[in-house]
mmCIF file of C-alpha atoms in Angstrom:
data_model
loop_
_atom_site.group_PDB
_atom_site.id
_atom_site.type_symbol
_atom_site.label_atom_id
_atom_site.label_comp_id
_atom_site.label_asym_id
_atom_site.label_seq_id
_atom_site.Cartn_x
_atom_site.Cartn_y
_atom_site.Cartn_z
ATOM 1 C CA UNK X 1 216.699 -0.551 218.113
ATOM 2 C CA UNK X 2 218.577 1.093 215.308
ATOM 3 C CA UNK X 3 219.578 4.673 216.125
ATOM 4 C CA UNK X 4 219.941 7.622 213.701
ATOM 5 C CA UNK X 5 222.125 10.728 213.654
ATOM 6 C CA UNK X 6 220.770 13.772 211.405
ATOM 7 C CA UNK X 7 222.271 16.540 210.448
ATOM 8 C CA UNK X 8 219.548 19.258 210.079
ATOM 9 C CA UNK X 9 219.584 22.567 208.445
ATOM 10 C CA UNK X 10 216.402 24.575 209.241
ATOM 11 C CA UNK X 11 215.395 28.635 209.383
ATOM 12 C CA UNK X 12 213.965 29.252 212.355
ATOM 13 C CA UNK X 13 212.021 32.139 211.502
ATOM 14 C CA UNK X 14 208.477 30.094 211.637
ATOM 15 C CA UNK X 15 209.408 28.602 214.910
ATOM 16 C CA UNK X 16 208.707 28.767 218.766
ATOM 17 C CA UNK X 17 212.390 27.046 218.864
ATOM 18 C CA UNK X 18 213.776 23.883 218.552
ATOM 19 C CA UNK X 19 212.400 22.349 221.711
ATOM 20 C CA UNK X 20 208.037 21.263 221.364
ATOM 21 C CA UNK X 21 206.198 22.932 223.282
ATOM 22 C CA UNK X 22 201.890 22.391 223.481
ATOM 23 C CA UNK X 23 200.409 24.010 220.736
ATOM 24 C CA UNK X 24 203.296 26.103 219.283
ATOM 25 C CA UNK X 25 205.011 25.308 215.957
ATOM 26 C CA UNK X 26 208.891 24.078 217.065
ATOM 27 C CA UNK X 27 210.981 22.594 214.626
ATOM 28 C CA UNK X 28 211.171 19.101 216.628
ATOM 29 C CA UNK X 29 207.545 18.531 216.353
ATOM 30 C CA UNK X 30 207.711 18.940 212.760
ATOM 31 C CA UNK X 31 210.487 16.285 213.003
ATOM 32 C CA UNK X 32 208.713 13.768 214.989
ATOM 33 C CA UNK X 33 205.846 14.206 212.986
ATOM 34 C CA UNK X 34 207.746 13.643 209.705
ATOM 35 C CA UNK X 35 209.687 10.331 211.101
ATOM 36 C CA UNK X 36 206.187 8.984 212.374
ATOM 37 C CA UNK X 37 204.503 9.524 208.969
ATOM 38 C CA UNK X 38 207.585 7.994 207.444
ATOM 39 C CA UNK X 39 207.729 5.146 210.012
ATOM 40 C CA UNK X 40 204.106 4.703 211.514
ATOM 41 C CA UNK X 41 205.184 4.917 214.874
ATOM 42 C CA UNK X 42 206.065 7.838 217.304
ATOM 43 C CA UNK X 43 209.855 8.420 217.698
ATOM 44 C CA UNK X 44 211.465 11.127 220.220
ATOM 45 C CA UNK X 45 214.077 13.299 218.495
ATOM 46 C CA UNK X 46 217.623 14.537 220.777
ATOM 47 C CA UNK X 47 218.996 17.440 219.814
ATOM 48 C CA UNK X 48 222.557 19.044 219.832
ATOM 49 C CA UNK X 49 221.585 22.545 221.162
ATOM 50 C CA UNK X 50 217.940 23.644 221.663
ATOM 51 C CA UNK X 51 218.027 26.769 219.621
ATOM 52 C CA UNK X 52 215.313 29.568 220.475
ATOM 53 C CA UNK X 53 212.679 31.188 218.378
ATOM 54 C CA UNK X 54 214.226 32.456 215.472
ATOM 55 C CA UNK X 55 217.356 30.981 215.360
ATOM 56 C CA UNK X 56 218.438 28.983 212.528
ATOM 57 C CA UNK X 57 220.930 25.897 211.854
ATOM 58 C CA UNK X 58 223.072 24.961 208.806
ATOM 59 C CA UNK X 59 224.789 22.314 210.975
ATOM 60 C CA UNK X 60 222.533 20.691 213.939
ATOM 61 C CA UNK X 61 223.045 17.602 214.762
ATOM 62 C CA UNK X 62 219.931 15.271 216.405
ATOM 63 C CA UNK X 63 219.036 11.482 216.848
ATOM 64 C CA UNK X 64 216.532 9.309 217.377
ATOM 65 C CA UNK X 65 215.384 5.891 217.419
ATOM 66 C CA UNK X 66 212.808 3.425 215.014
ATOM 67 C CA UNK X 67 212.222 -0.287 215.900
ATOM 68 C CA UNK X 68 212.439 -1.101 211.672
ATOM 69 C CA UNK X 69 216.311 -1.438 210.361
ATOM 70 C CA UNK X 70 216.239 1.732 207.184
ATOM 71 C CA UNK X 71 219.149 2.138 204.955
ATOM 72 C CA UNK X 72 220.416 5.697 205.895
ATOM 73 C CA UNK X 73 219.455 7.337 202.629
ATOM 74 C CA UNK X 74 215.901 6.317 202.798
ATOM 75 C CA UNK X 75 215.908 7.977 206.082
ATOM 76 C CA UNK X 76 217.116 11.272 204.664
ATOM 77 C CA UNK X 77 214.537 11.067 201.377
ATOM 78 C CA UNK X 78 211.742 10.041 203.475
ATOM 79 C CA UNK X 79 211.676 12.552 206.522
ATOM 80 C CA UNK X 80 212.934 15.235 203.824
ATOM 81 C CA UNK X 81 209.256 14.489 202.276
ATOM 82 C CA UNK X 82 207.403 14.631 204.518
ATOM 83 C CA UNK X 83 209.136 18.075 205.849
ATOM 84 C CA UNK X 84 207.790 19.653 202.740
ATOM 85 C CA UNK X 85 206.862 22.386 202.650
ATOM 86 C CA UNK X 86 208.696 23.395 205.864
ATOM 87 C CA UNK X 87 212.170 24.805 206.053
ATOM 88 C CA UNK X 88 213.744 22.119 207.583
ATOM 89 C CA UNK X 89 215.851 19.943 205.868
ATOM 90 C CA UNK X 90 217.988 16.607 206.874
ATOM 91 C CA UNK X 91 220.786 17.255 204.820
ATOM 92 C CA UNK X 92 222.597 13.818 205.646
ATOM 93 C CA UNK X 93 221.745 10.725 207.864
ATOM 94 C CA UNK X 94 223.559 8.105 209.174
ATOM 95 C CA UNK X 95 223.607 5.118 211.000
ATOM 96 C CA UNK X 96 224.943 5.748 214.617
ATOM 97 C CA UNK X 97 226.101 3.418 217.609
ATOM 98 C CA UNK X 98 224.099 2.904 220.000
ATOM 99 C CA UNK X 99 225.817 4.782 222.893
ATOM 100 C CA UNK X 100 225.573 7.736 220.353
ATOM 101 C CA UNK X 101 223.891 10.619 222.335
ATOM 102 C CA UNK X 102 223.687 14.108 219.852
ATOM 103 C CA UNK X 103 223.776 16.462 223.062
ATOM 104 C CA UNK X 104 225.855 14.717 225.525
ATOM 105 C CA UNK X 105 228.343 12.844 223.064
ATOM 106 C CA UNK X 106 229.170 16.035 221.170
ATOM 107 C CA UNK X 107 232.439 17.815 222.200
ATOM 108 C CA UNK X 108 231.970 21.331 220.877
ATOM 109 C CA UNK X 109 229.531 23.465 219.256
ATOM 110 C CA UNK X 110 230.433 26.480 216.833
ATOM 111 C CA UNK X 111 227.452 29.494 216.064
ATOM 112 C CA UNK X 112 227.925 32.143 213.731
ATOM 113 C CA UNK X 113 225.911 35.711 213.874
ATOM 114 C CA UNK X 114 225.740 37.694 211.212
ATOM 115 C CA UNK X 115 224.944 41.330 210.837
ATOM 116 C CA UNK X 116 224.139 43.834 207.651
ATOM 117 C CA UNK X 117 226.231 46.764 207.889
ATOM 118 C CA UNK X 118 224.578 49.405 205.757
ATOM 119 C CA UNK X 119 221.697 52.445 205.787
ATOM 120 C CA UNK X 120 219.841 50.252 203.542
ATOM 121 C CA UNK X 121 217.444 47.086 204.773
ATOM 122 C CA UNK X 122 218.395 43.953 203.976
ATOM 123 C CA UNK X 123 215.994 42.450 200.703
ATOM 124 C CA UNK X 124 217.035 38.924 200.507
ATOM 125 C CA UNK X 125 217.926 38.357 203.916
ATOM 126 C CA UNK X 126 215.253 39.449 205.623
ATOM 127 C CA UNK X 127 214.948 37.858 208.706
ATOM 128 C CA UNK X 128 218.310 36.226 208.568
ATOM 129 C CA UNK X 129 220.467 38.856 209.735
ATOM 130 C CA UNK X 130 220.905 41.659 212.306
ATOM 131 C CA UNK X 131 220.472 45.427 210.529
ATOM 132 C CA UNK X 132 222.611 47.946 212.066
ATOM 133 C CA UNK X 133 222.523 51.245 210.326
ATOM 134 C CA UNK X 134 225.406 52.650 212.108
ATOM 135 C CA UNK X 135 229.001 52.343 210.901
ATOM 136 C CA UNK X 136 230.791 49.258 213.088
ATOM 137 C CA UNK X 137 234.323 48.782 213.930
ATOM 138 C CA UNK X 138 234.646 44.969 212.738
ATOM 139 C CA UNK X 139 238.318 45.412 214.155
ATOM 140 C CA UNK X 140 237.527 46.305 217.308
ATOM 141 C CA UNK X 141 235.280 44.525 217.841
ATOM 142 C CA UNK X 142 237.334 41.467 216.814
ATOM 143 C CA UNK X 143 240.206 42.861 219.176
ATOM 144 C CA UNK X 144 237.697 42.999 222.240
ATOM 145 C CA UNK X 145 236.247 39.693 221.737
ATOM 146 C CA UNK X 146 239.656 37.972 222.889
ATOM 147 C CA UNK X 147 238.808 39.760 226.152
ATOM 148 C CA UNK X 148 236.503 37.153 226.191
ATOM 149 C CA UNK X 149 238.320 33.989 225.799
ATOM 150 C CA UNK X 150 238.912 31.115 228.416
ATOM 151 C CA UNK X 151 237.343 30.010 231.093
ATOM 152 C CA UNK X 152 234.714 32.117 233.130
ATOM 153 C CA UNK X 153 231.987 33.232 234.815
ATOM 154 C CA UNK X 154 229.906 34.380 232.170
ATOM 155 C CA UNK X 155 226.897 35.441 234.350
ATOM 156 C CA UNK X 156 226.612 38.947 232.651
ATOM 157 C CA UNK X 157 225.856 37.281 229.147
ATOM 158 C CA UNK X 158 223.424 34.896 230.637
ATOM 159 C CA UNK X 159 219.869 35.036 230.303
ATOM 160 C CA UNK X 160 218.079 35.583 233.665
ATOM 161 C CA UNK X 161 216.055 32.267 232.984
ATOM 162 C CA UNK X 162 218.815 30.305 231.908
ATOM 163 C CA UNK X 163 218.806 26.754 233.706
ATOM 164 C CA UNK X 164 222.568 25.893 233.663
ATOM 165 C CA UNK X 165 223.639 24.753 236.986
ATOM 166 C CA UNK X 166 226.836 26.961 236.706
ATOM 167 C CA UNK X 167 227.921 30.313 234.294
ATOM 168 C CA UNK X 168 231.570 29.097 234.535
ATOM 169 C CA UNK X 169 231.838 28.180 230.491
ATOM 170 C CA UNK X 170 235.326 28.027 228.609
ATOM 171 C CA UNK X 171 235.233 30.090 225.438
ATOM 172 C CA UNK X 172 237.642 28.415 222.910
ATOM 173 C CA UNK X 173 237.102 30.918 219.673
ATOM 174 C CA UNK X 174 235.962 34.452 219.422
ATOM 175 C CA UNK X 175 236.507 35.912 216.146
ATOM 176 C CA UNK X 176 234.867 38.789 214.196
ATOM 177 C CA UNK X 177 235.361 39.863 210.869
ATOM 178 C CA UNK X 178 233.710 42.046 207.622
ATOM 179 C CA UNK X 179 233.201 40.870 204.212
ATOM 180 C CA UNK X 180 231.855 44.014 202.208
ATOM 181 C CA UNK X 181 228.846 45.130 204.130
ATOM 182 C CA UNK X 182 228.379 41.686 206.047
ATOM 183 C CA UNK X 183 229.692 41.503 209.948
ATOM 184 C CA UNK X 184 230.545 37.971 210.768
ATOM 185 C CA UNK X 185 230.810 37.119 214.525
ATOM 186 C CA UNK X 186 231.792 32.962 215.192
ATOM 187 C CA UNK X 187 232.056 31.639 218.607
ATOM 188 C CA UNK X 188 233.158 28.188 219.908
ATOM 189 C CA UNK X 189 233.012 26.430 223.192
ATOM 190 C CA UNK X 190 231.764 23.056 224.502
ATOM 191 C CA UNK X 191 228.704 24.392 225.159
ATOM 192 C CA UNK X 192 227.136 27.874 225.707
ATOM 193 C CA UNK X 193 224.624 29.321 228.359
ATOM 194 C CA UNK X 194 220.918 30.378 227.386
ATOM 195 C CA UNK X 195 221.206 33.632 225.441
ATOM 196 C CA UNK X 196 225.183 34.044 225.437
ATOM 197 C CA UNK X 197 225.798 33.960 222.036
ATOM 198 C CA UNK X 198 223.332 36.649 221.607
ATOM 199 C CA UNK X 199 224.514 38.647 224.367
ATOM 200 C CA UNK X 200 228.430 38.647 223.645
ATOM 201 C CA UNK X 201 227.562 39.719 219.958
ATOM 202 C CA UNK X 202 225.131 42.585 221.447
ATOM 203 C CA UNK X 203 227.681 43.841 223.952
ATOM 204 C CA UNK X 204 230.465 43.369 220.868
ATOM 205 C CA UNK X 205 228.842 45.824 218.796
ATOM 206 C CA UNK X 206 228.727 48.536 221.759
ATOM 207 C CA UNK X 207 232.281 48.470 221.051
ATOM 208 C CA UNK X 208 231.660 48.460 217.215
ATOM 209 C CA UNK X 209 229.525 51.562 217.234
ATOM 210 C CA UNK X 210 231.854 53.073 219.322
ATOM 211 C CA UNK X 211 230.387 53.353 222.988
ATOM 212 C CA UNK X 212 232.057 50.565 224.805
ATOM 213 C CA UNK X 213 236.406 50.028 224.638
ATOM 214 C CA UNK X 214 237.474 46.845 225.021
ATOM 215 C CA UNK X 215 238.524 47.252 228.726
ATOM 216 C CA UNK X 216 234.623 48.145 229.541
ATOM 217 C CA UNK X 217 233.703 45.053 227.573
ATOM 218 C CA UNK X 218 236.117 43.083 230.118
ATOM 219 C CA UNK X 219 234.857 45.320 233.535
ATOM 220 C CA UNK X 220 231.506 43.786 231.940
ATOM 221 C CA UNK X 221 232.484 39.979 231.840
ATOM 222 C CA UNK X 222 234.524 40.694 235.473
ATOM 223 C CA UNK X 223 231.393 42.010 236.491
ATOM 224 C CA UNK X 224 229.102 38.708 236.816
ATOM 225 C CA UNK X 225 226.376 40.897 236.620
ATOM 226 C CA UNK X 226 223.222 40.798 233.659
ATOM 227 C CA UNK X 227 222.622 44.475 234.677
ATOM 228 C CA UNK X 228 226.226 45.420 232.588
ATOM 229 C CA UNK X 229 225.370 43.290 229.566
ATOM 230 C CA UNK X 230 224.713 45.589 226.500
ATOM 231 C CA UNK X 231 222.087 45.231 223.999
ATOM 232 C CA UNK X 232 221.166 41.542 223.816
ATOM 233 C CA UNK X 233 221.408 40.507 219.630
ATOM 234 C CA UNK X 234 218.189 39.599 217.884
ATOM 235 C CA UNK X 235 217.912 36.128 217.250
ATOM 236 C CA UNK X 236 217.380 36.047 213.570
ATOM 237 C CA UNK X 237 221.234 36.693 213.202
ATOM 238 C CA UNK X 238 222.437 33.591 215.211
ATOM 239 C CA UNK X 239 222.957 29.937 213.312
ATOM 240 C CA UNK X 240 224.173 26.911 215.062
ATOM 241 C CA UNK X 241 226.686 26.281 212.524
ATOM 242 C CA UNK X 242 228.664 22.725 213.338
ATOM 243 C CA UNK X 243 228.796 20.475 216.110
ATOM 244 C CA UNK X 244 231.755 18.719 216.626
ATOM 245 C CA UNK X 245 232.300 15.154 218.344
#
């Protein structure tokens, strides 16, 4: 059966997550149901990382398969109508081999979390980025973050719930930096525990605001403890922002 890799964008704002779940909106059922109105029969979508409510995606990567042979294009134009008037959009698909697997073929995946750095709420991004009143040390915060590079037990930014057999994880990137009133935080690893992401960049801007150093950042991660996490980031900063293969 031909197989299909899609490269999604999609704000997760309306969402109970990527992942359907019985009677909630998720932004695979909307895809399933899209590709069966397109193709009149069910079809199972894979995913690259099964974001949580409110998270969004400019670069998540999914499959799926259709017993019919569809030029690639089609594919796009087709689910893309049938999306409407969701936001979710396929922004490319292709034609993939059949060993292709979006979650356990890909190599790497990169998020992004973004934070508005001003008194002022944000207008137009409203509900895509974290508000923090309070002045933030992008520097520092950038300098602490390498605290967190490499491989280890990352048990302290892991969600309680999280279903990973192991926390060991091997951060490859860590990098934070300001653009005018915008905080950008990017992270990059093979893959990520439940809630990391969200929990690095929470316990990053304790040392932004000034109440954490660097070293108690590090006692934190040493720790492998969730009690010494800081504030856990709100999810309508985070986007899965590439996945790499």
């Amino acid at each position: 059966m031909p197989r299909y890799r899609l490269l999604l964008e999609y704000d997760g704002g309306p969402y109970n997550g990527f992942q359907a779940q019985a009677d909630q909106p998720t932004v695979q059922a909307s895809l399933e149901r899209a590709i069966a109105a397109f193709c009149g029969v069910p079809a199972k979508v894979f995913v690259a990382g099964r974001t949580d409510t409110g998270v969004h995606a400019t670069g998540q990567v999914a499959h799926f398969e259709v017993e019919k042979h569809w030029r690639a294009d089609v594919v796009r134009d087709a689910i893309n109508a049938h999306l409407v008037p969701e936001p979710i959009s396929v922004i490319e698909a292709v034609e993939a081999a059949p060993d292709f697997h979006a979650r356990f073929s890909a190599k790497g995946r990169r998020y992004i979390y973004r934070i508005l750095n001003r008194r002022s709420p944000p207008g137009l991004d409203r509900g895509r980025i974290w508000h923090v009143k309070k002045p933030l040390d992008a520097q520092a915060m950038d300098v602490a973050a390498q605290r967190l590079l490499g491989l280890h037990d990352f048990t302290t930014f892991r969600d309680t719930q999280c279903q990973a057999k192991s926390p060991m994880k091997t951060l490859d990137e860590a990098r934070v930096w300001r653009t005018g009133e915008e905080i950008t935080l990017e992270f990059a690893s093979r893959s990520f525990l439940h809630r990391q992401v969200r929990s690095m960049a929470g316990s990053l801007v304790e040392v932004g605001v000034g109440r954490w150093t660097a070293d108690d950042l590090q006692a934190a991660l040493e720790a492998a403890d969730r009690t010494r996490c800081g504030q856990v980031a709100p999810p309508q900063g985070l986007y899965l922002t590439k996945v790499e293969y």
